[in-house]
Amino acid sequence: MGHPFLNDGVDLGDVILSLVMVVASFTICLIATMLMVWFERKVVSRLQNRIGPNVAGPFGLLQTLADGIKLFFKEDIIPTRADRFVFQLAPYLSLIPAFLTFTLVPLAGDFSDGNNGSSTIFGREFLWQVADVPVGILFFLAMSSLGIYGILLAGWSSGSKYPLLGSVRASAQAISYEAALGLSLAAVILVSGSLSTSGIVGFQADGIWTWNVIVTGFVPFIVFVIAGTAELNRPPFDLVEAEQELVGGFHTEYSSIRFALFFLAEFMNTVTMGAIIVTLFFGGPAQIFDFPLIDFPNAWYIGLILFFIKLLFFLFMFVWFRATLPRIRYDQLMDLGWKVLIPLSLAWFLILAGIRVARDGSIGIFDDSLGDLAAVLIVAIGIMIIGFALLRKAVVNARQDRLEAAGLTEVAVTADLTPQPGATGAASSTTPSSTTAGGH
């Protein structure tokens, strides 16, 4: 693992190349973040039948830069009751983990025919990523958890109740969805047999049918997207900054460049999460089909183009979520994490493990592995049905207990939707059939 040019010792040229890669990666990440802000504002405006940014630069491309310059020169206010050191440190704790995660992503390279995606420059063979860590997936989980500390400390150090409530929500939300995120990643690790991001891309290099989104059966991908959106604190899971309830949430007391750093971290995390999804489930920069250009010495740029096309799709998906989905309630957020995503991802991981053992012929119930595989699937489906039935019953019982403890009863409210004789003008106002808790 790691860059090939580091295998035979380190000299001054290796250090310079490493520094160039770090600076280039940071520059790409910043430019992608700036374009992501413009892209989101432009797409949301179109979805809402508006024009969006169109003044600063061609097509409004420089609007993000103008906003950054404006915020940079605004007054930096620190509340009197704030913990000054922690208050000033928190924005950087949100920003740095996003960039460190981005360094794990292979941006280009030729992974066909067993190649490792490396290229050669000045006689040095290198990978198109800053760091190919042997435990890259674990590093990603660590950084995603560390990023929450920025929000937690920002809310706690502000000396105000609304930021504190937002930070408490962030901690509960992170704990709830980190487990589901990890279990979905466990399925990828199981089928890929590697914790390295470049190794996972190499596993998917034989075409679309080897992509992990298909090999793992789609469910881990769906769980990862939902849990990743919650980790990003993006709609419909942006409860840590719910302006209707918490003024602005954890960053209410922030202004000037520190306020901008939080939003820079949010959009940088969005770009990074999209890149991680492409890497883990959609082959990263690996070729989809065989291209005639693959024989050229500079075939790495094909992977670069493919990677950014895939990334653009998922960035649009995040923007689409923001423009379409309403913010959910906090109890719905917790229920989705603990009662749906975690059981589903755990059950699916066990099914994949059972299928893998059956295909290897390690069970031995039947004479062939196909019979063992069928037995595993039947048992797994039965266990899933029973488990979800028991879980559903437990959820209903818990709801009834909460209603009884509050002195409420569940009442079915119905309405006749048939137009009344003699009604004129607009249709009469009716309430659709629903189930509500009496007393609200």
Short mmCIF file of C-alpha atoms in Angstrom, two decimals:
data_model
loop_
_atom_site.label_atom_id
_atom_site.label_comp_id
_atom_site.label_asym_id
_atom_site.label_seq_id
_atom_site.Cartn_x
_atom_site.Cartn_y
_atom_site.Cartn_z
CA MET A 1 0.00 0.00 0.00
CA GLY A 2 1.03 3.64 -0.33
CA HIS A 3 2.76 5.41 -3.16
CA PRO A 4 5.22 3.25 -5.12
CA PHE A 5 7.85 6.02 -5.18
CA LEU A 6 8.13 5.73 -1.37
CA ASN A 7 9.02 2.03 -1.39
CA ASP A 8 12.77 2.55 -1.97
CA GLY A 9 13.40 5.26 0.60
CA VAL A 10 12.62 8.96 0.71
CA ASP A 11 14.71 11.72 -0.86
CA LEU A 12 14.17 15.42 -1.52
CA GLY A 13 12.35 14.76 -4.79
CA ASP A 14 9.88 12.47 -3.01
CA VAL A 15 9.20 15.15 -0.42
CA ILE A 16 8.63 17.79 -3.09
CA LEU A 17 6.28 15.50 -5.04
CA SER A 18 4.33 14.74 -1.85
CA LEU A 19 3.96 18.45 -1.06
CA VAL A 20 2.82 19.16 -4.62
CA MET A 21 0.17 16.44 -4.31
CA VAL A 22 -1.09 17.88 -1.02
CA VAL A 23 -1.32 21.41 -2.42
CA ALA A 24 -2.98 20.17 -5.63
CA SER A 25 -5.52 18.12 -3.67
CA PHE A 26 -6.34 21.04 -1.38
CA THR A 27 -6.72 23.34 -4.38
CA ILE A 28 -9.01 20.89 -6.17
CA CYS A 29 -11.08 20.48 -3.01
CA LEU A 30 -11.47 24.25 -2.54
CA ILE A 31 -12.37 24.88 -6.18
CA ALA A 32 -14.85 21.98 -6.13
CA THR A 33 -16.40 23.40 -2.95
CA MET A 34 -16.72 26.87 -4.46
CA LEU A 35 -18.35 25.41 -7.57
CA MET A 36 -20.60 23.24 -5.40
CA VAL A 37 -22.00 26.32 -3.66
CA TRP A 38 -22.72 27.92 -7.05
CA PHE A 39 -24.13 24.66 -8.42
CA GLU A 40 -26.50 24.23 -5.49
CA ARG A 41 -27.79 27.78 -5.65
CA LYS A 42 -28.25 27.54 -9.41
CA VAL A 43 -30.01 24.16 -9.39
CA VAL A 44 -32.29 25.03 -6.47
CA SER A 45 -33.25 28.28 -8.18
CA ARG A 46 -34.19 26.40 -11.35
CA LEU A 47 -36.19 23.85 -9.38
CA GLN A 48 -38.03 26.76 -7.71
CA ASN A 49 -38.55 28.61 -11.01
CA ARG A 50 -36.04 31.35 -10.15
CA ILE A 51 -32.93 32.64 -11.93
CA GLY A 52 -30.29 32.28 -9.21
CA PRO A 53 -26.81 33.86 -9.28
CA ASN A 54 -26.21 35.60 -12.61
CA VAL A 55 -24.35 38.86 -11.91
CA ALA A 56 -20.90 38.12 -10.48
CA GLY A 57 -18.92 36.60 -13.33
CA PRO A 58 -20.19 34.51 -16.26
CA PHE A 59 -23.34 32.63 -15.24
CA GLY A 60 -22.77 33.90 -11.69
CA LEU A 61 -19.72 31.64 -11.20
CA LEU A 62 -17.90 34.24 -9.07
CA GLN A 63 -20.81 34.77 -6.66
CA THR A 64 -19.29 32.38 -4.11
CA LEU A 65 -15.96 34.21 -4.28
CA ALA A 66 -17.76 37.55 -3.80
CA ASP A 67 -19.62 36.21 -0.76
CA GLY A 68 -16.37 34.92 0.72
CA ILE A 69 -14.64 38.27 0.29
CA LYS A 70 -17.60 40.06 1.85
CA LEU A 71 -17.62 37.76 4.90
CA PHE A 72 -13.85 38.06 5.27
CA PHE A 73 -14.11 41.82 5.83
CA LYS A 74 -17.11 41.70 8.19
CA GLU A 75 -16.61 42.23 11.91
CA ASP A 76 -15.66 39.12 13.86
CA ILE A 77 -17.81 39.12 17.00
CA ILE A 78 -17.13 36.84 19.98
CA PRO A 79 -19.86 36.67 22.64
CA THR A 80 -18.92 37.81 26.13
CA ARG A 81 -19.90 34.49 27.73
CA ALA A 82 -18.15 32.38 25.11
CA ASP A 83 -15.08 30.22 25.70
CA ARG A 84 -12.79 32.18 23.39
CA PHE A 85 -10.26 29.48 22.56
CA VAL A 86 -12.80 26.73 21.85
CA PHE A 87 -15.09 29.19 20.06
CA GLN A 88 -12.29 30.10 17.66
CA LEU A 89 -11.08 26.51 17.27
CA ALA A 90 -14.43 24.88 16.43
CA PRO A 91 -14.72 26.00 12.75
CA TYR A 92 -11.34 24.46 11.93
CA LEU A 93 -12.33 21.18 13.60
CA SER A 94 -15.22 20.99 11.13
CA LEU A 95 -13.13 21.95 8.09
CA ILE A 96 -9.95 19.89 8.51
CA PRO A 97 -11.56 16.39 8.69
CA ALA A 98 -13.38 17.06 5.41
CA PHE A 99 -10.12 17.73 3.59
CA LEU A 100 -8.30 14.81 5.25
CA THR A 101 -11.05 12.47 4.04
CA PHE A 102 -10.74 13.83 0.51
CA THR A 103 -7.05 12.83 0.47
CA LEU A 104 -8.10 9.16 0.50
CA VAL A 105 -10.04 9.36 -2.77
CA PRO A 106 -8.41 8.08 -6.01
CA LEU A 107 -9.25 10.80 -8.55
CA ALA A 108 -7.83 9.15 -11.67
CA GLY A 109 -5.71 6.28 -12.92
CA ASP A 110 -5.85 3.17 -15.07
CA PHE A 111 -7.24 0.24 -13.06
CA SER A 112 -7.93 -2.04 -16.03
CA ASP A 113 -6.20 -5.41 -16.52
CA GLY A 114 -5.02 -5.56 -12.93
CA ASN A 115 -3.28 -2.16 -12.94
CA ASN A 116 -3.09 -0.29 -9.65
CA GLY A 117 -4.02 3.10 -11.09
CA SER A 118 -0.52 4.54 -10.87
CA SER A 119 1.21 6.92 -13.27
CA THR A 120 4.84 7.97 -13.69
CA ILE A 121 6.28 11.50 -13.60
CA PHE A 122 9.97 12.41 -13.50
CA GLY A 123 10.78 8.74 -13.10
CA ARG A 124 8.60 8.39 -10.00
CA GLU A 125 5.54 6.14 -9.93
CA PHE A 126 2.65 7.63 -7.92
CA LEU A 127 -1.07 7.18 -7.30
CA TRP A 128 -3.72 9.80 -8.06
CA GLN A 129 -4.52 10.30 -4.39
CA VAL A 130 -2.62 11.98 -1.59
CA ALA A 131 -2.61 8.99 0.75
CA ASP A 132 -3.35 5.33 0.08
CA VAL A 133 -3.82 4.28 3.70
CA PRO A 134 -4.07 0.49 4.25
CA VAL A 135 -6.97 1.14 6.63
CA GLY A 136 -8.50 3.96 4.60
CA ILE A 137 -12.10 3.03 5.43
CA LEU A 138 -11.38 3.16 9.15
CA PHE A 139 -9.68 6.53 8.65
CA PHE A 140 -12.81 7.78 6.86
CA LEU A 141 -15.01 6.68 9.78
CA ALA A 142 -12.65 8.37 12.23
CA MET A 143 -12.71 11.66 10.32
CA SER A 144 -16.49 11.62 9.93
CA SER A 145 -16.79 11.21 13.70
CA LEU A 146 -14.18 13.88 14.40
CA GLY A 147 -16.02 16.42 12.27
CA ILE A 148 -18.94 16.34 14.69
CA TYR A 149 -16.69 17.76 17.41
CA GLY A 150 -16.55 21.06 15.56
CA ILE A 151 -20.33 21.39 15.78
CA LEU A 152 -20.43 20.16 19.38
CA LEU A 153 -17.75 22.56 20.58
CA ALA A 154 -19.20 25.47 18.59
CA GLY A 155 -22.57 25.07 20.31
CA TRP A 156 -21.10 24.47 23.76
CA SER A 157 -18.60 27.35 23.63
CA SER A 158 -21.08 29.97 22.40
CA GLY A 159 -22.61 30.52 25.83
CA SER A 160 -26.14 30.50 24.41
CA LYS A 161 -28.99 28.02 24.70
CA TYR A 162 -29.91 27.73 21.01
CA PRO A 163 -26.42 26.76 19.80
CA LEU A 164 -26.18 24.35 22.73
CA LEU A 165 -29.42 22.62 21.72
CA GLY A 166 -28.16 22.35 18.16
CA SER A 167 -24.89 20.76 19.30
CA VAL A 168 -26.74 18.27 21.53
CA ARG A 169 -28.86 17.29 18.55
CA ALA A 170 -25.68 16.86 16.50
CA SER A 171 -24.21 14.41 19.01
CA ALA A 172 -27.33 12.24 19.12
CA GLN A 173 -27.69 12.34 15.35
CA ALA A 174 -24.05 11.39 14.80
CA ILE A 175 -24.25 8.43 17.18
CA SER A 176 -27.48 7.20 15.60
CA TYR A 177 -26.30 7.28 11.99
CA GLU A 178 -22.63 6.45 12.46
CA ALA A 179 -23.62 2.86 13.33
CA ALA A 180 -25.70 2.46 10.17
CA LEU A 181 -22.93 4.06 8.11
CA GLY A 182 -20.37 1.64 9.53
CA LEU A 183 -22.54 -1.42 8.92
CA SER A 184 -23.11 -0.43 5.29
CA LEU A 185 -19.34 -0.03 4.90
CA ALA A 186 -18.84 -3.46 6.46
CA ALA A 187 -20.75 -4.97 3.53
CA VAL A 188 -18.39 -3.24 1.08
CA ILE A 189 -15.34 -4.47 2.98
CA LEU A 190 -16.75 -8.00 3.05
CA VAL A 191 -17.19 -8.30 -0.72
CA SER A 192 -14.09 -6.26 -1.66
CA GLY A 193 -11.71 -7.86 0.81
CA SER A 194 -9.84 -4.59 1.35
CA LEU A 195 -9.84 -1.56 3.65
CA SER A 196 -7.89 0.52 1.14
CA THR A 197 -9.80 2.86 -1.18
CA SER A 198 -7.55 2.01 -4.13
CA GLY A 199 -8.02 -1.69 -3.39
CA ILE A 200 -11.80 -1.26 -3.40
CA VAL A 201 -11.63 0.58 -6.73
CA GLY A 202 -9.41 -2.18 -8.14
CA PHE A 203 -12.02 -4.77 -7.11
CA GLN A 204 -14.64 -2.90 -9.22
CA ALA A 205 -12.41 -2.39 -12.25
CA ASP A 206 -13.88 -5.15 -14.44
CA GLY A 207 -17.02 -3.24 -15.42
CA ILE A 208 -20.42 -2.19 -14.17
CA TRP A 209 -21.39 -5.67 -12.97
CA THR A 210 -18.51 -5.67 -10.50
CA TRP A 211 -19.52 -2.34 -8.92
CA ASN A 212 -20.24 -2.75 -5.22
CA VAL A 213 -23.66 -1.15 -5.59
CA ILE A 214 -24.67 -4.30 -7.53
CA VAL A 215 -22.46 -6.86 -5.80
CA THR A 216 -23.78 -5.88 -2.36
CA GLY A 217 -27.41 -5.86 -3.52
CA PHE A 218 -28.19 -2.09 -3.46
CA VAL A 219 -29.29 -2.08 0.20
CA PRO A 220 -25.90 -1.00 1.68
CA PHE A 221 -25.74 1.80 -0.90
CA ILE A 222 -29.20 3.09 0.04
CA VAL A 223 -28.36 2.92 3.75
CA PHE A 224 -25.04 4.69 3.14
CA VAL A 225 -26.69 7.52 1.18
CA ILE A 226 -29.32 8.12 3.89
CA ALA A 227 -26.83 7.86 6.76
CA GLY A 228 -24.31 9.99 4.86
CA THR A 229 -26.90 12.71 4.30
CA ALA A 230 -27.62 12.69 8.04
CA GLU A 231 -23.88 12.86 8.77
CA LEU A 232 -23.65 15.93 6.54
CA ASN A 233 -26.50 17.63 8.43
CA ARG A 234 -28.14 18.35 5.09
CA PRO A 235 -31.89 18.43 4.45
CA PRO A 236 -34.03 16.65 5.41
CA PHE A 237 -31.72 15.95 8.39
CA ASP A 238 -30.51 19.52 9.10
CA LEU A 239 -32.00 19.61 12.58
CA VAL A 240 -28.81 20.95 14.16
CA GLU A 241 -29.41 24.32 12.46
CA ALA A 242 -33.21 24.34 12.30
CA GLU A 243 -33.94 28.06 12.00
CA GLN A 244 -37.63 27.68 12.87
CA GLU A 245 -36.69 26.23 16.26
CA LEU A 246 -33.11 27.24 17.07
CA VAL A 247 -32.66 30.62 15.28
CA GLY A 248 -29.63 29.27 13.39
CA GLY A 249 -28.57 26.31 15.47
CA PHE A 250 -24.98 25.69 16.46
CA HIS A 251 -23.58 28.66 14.48
CA THR A 252 -26.03 31.30 15.71
CA GLU A 253 -23.33 33.32 17.51
CA TYR A 254 -20.77 33.13 14.69
CA SER A 255 -20.03 35.91 12.22
CA SER A 256 -17.50 36.97 9.61
CA ILE A 257 -14.95 34.44 8.37
CA ARG A 258 -15.66 31.90 11.13
CA PHE A 259 -19.28 31.76 9.98
CA ALA A 260 -18.02 31.23 6.43
CA LEU A 261 -15.73 28.40 7.56
CA PHE A 262 -18.70 26.38 8.82
CA PHE A 263 -20.44 26.65 5.47
CA LEU A 264 -17.19 25.92 3.67
CA ALA A 265 -16.91 22.77 5.80
CA GLU A 266 -20.52 21.79 5.04
CA PHE A 267 -20.09 22.03 1.28
CA MET A 268 -16.62 20.49 1.36
CA ASN A 269 -18.09 17.57 3.31
CA THR A 270 -20.78 17.25 0.64
CA VAL A 271 -18.18 17.03 -2.13
CA THR A 272 -16.12 14.57 -0.08
CA MET A 273 -19.13 12.36 0.71
CA GLY A 274 -20.09 12.27 -2.97
CA ALA A 275 -16.52 11.27 -3.86
CA ILE A 276 -16.57 8.53 -1.20
CA ILE A 277 -19.87 7.16 -2.60
CA VAL A 278 -18.39 7.06 -6.10
CA THR A 279 -15.26 5.31 -4.79
CA LEU A 280 -16.98 2.69 -2.64
CA PHE A 281 -20.00 1.79 -4.76
CA PHE A 282 -19.50 2.98 -8.36
CA GLY A 283 -15.96 2.04 -9.27
CA GLY A 284 -14.32 5.43 -8.69
CA PRO A 285 -12.17 6.32 -11.71
CA ALA A 286 -12.18 2.74 -13.03
CA GLN A 287 -13.29 2.30 -16.65
CA ILE A 288 -16.93 1.39 -17.27
CA PHE A 289 -16.25 -0.21 -20.64
CA ASP A 290 -13.18 -0.77 -22.79
CA PHE A 291 -12.26 2.39 -24.69
CA PRO A 292 -9.90 2.58 -27.66
CA LEU A 293 -8.01 5.30 -25.77
CA ILE A 294 -7.13 2.85 -23.01
CA ASP A 295 -3.95 1.89 -24.90
CA PHE A 296 -2.66 5.46 -24.85
CA PRO A 297 0.06 6.26 -22.30
CA ASN A 298 -2.04 9.05 -20.77
CA ALA A 299 -5.16 6.93 -20.18
CA TRP A 300 -5.37 8.22 -16.62
CA TYR A 301 -7.41 11.20 -17.80
CA ILE A 302 -10.25 8.89 -18.89
CA GLY A 303 -10.62 7.83 -15.27
CA LEU A 304 -10.52 11.46 -14.15
CA ILE A 305 -13.36 12.39 -16.52
CA LEU A 306 -15.45 9.38 -15.49
CA PHE A 307 -14.90 10.11 -11.81
CA PHE A 308 -16.13 13.69 -12.03
CA ILE A 309 -19.14 12.70 -14.15
CA LYS A 310 -20.18 10.23 -11.45
CA LEU A 311 -19.46 12.78 -8.73
CA LEU A 312 -21.60 15.41 -10.46
CA PHE A 313 -24.55 13.02 -10.45
CA PHE A 314 -24.41 12.53 -6.68
CA LEU A 315 -23.88 16.22 -6.01
CA PHE A 316 -27.05 16.85 -7.98
CA MET A 317 -28.76 14.18 -5.88
CA PHE A 318 -27.87 16.02 -2.66
CA VAL A 319 -29.16 19.30 -4.11
CA TRP A 320 -32.34 17.55 -5.25
CA PHE A 321 -32.89 16.29 -1.69
CA ARG A 322 -32.52 19.84 -0.39
CA ALA A 323 -35.03 21.28 -2.84
CA THR A 324 -37.59 18.50 -2.53
CA LEU A 325 -37.73 16.97 0.94
CA PRO A 326 -39.15 18.76 3.99
CA ARG A 327 -37.27 18.66 7.28
CA ILE A 328 -38.38 15.69 9.36
CA ARG A 329 -39.18 15.77 13.07
CA TYR A 330 -36.52 14.81 15.57
CA ASP A 331 -38.37 11.68 16.73
CA GLN A 332 -38.65 10.58 13.10
CA LEU A 333 -34.91 11.10 12.71
CA MET A 334 -34.17 8.84 15.69
CA ASP A 335 -36.72 6.23 14.63
CA LEU A 336 -35.28 6.02 11.12
CA GLY A 337 -31.75 5.55 12.43
CA TRP A 338 -32.30 3.10 15.26
CA LYS A 339 -35.40 1.21 14.17
CA VAL A 340 -34.90 0.96 10.40
CA LEU A 341 -31.38 1.61 9.11
CA ILE A 342 -29.35 -0.20 11.78
CA PRO A 343 -31.47 -3.41 11.81
CA LEU A 344 -31.70 -3.41 8.01
CA SER A 345 -27.97 -2.92 7.43
CA LEU A 346 -27.06 -5.52 10.08
CA ALA A 347 -29.47 -8.10 8.64
CA TRP A 348 -28.21 -7.46 5.11
CA PHE A 349 -24.60 -7.81 6.22
CA LEU A 350 -25.39 -11.22 7.78
CA ILE A 351 -27.10 -12.31 4.56
CA LEU A 352 -24.08 -11.32 2.49
CA ALA A 353 -21.79 -13.17 4.90
CA GLY A 354 -23.98 -16.28 4.71
CA ILE A 355 -24.03 -16.15 0.90
CA ARG A 356 -20.26 -15.83 0.83
CA VAL A 357 -19.79 -18.83 3.13
CA ALA A 358 -22.31 -20.89 1.11
CA ARG A 359 -20.59 -20.11 -2.20
CA ASP A 360 -17.27 -21.23 -0.74
CA GLY A 361 -18.84 -24.60 0.10
CA SER A 362 -18.06 -24.25 3.80
CA ILE A 363 -21.54 -25.13 5.07
CA GLY A 364 -21.84 -28.66 3.67
CA ILE A 365 -25.61 -29.16 4.09
CA PHE A 366 -26.00 -30.25 0.46
CA ASP A 367 -23.62 -31.80 -2.02
CA ASP A 368 -23.25 -28.60 -4.04
CA SER A 369 -22.83 -24.96 -3.09
CA LEU A 370 -26.03 -24.00 -4.94
CA GLY A 371 -28.14 -25.96 -2.48
CA ASP A 372 -26.29 -24.41 0.46
CA LEU A 373 -26.87 -20.98 -1.04
CA ALA A 374 -30.61 -21.60 -1.41
CA ALA A 375 -30.81 -22.81 2.20
CA VAL A 376 -28.98 -19.72 3.45
CA LEU A 377 -31.30 -17.41 1.51
CA ILE A 378 -34.46 -19.14 2.76
CA VAL A 379 -33.31 -19.04 6.38
CA ALA A 380 -32.11 -15.44 6.08
CA ILE A 381 -35.37 -14.22 4.55
CA GLY A 382 -37.35 -16.01 7.24
CA ILE A 383 -35.25 -14.47 10.01
CA MET A 384 -35.60 -11.01 8.45
CA ILE A 385 -39.40 -11.30 8.24
CA ILE A 386 -39.67 -12.49 11.84
CA GLY A 387 -37.22 -9.85 13.06
CA PHE A 388 -38.97 -6.96 11.38
CA ALA A 389 -42.36 -8.22 12.57
CA LEU A 390 -41.09 -8.27 16.16
CA LEU A 391 -39.49 -4.86 15.71
CA ARG A 392 -42.71 -3.43 14.31
CA LYS A 393 -44.67 -4.82 17.24
CA ALA A 394 -42.17 -3.32 19.69
CA VAL A 395 -42.43 0.08 18.00
CA VAL A 396 -46.24 0.04 18.14
CA ASN A 397 -46.21 -1.02 21.81
CA ALA A 398 -43.73 1.73 22.66
CA ARG A 399 -45.94 4.30 20.93
CA GLN A 400 -48.97 3.13 22.90
CA ASP A 401 -47.00 3.32 26.14
CA ARG A 402 -45.93 6.90 25.39
CA LEU A 403 -49.50 7.93 24.60
CA GLU A 404 -50.81 6.35 27.80
CA ALA A 405 -48.09 7.98 29.87
CA ALA A 406 -49.11 11.35 28.41
CA GLY A 407 -52.78 10.69 29.04
CA LEU A 408 -53.60 10.58 25.33
CA THR A 409 -55.57 8.14 23.22
CA GLU A 410 -55.13 7.30 19.55
CA VAL A 411 -58.23 8.38 17.65
CA ALA A 412 -59.04 7.69 13.99
CA VAL A 413 -60.28 10.86 12.30
CA THR A 414 -62.20 10.34 9.07
CA ALA A 415 -63.91 12.68 6.66
CA ASP A 416 -66.44 12.24 3.89
CA LEU A 417 -64.78 13.33 0.66
CA THR A 418 -68.02 13.04 -1.37
CA PRO A 419 -69.16 16.47 -2.68
CA GLN A 420 -72.25 17.64 -0.84
CA PRO A 421 -75.43 18.38 -2.84
CA GLY A 422 -75.85 22.06 -3.57
CA ALA A 423 -72.19 22.91 -2.95
CA THR A 424 -71.04 25.78 -5.16
CA GLY A 425 -67.71 27.39 -5.92
CA ALA A 426 -64.57 25.74 -4.62
CA ALA A 427 -64.75 22.30 -3.11
CA SER A 428 -65.52 22.27 0.60
CA SER A 429 -62.55 21.92 2.92
CA THR A 430 -62.15 18.38 4.18
CA THR A 431 -59.62 16.54 6.25
CA PRO A 432 -58.23 13.33 4.74
CA SER A 433 -58.34 10.12 6.68
CA SER A 434 -55.53 9.97 9.18
CA THR A 435 -54.59 8.74 12.59
CA THR A 436 -53.74 11.30 15.21
CA ALA A 437 -53.17 11.36 18.92
CA GLY A 438 -56.09 12.99 20.70
CA GLY A 439 -55.22 15.96 22.87
CA HIS A 440 -52.82 17.68 20.37
#
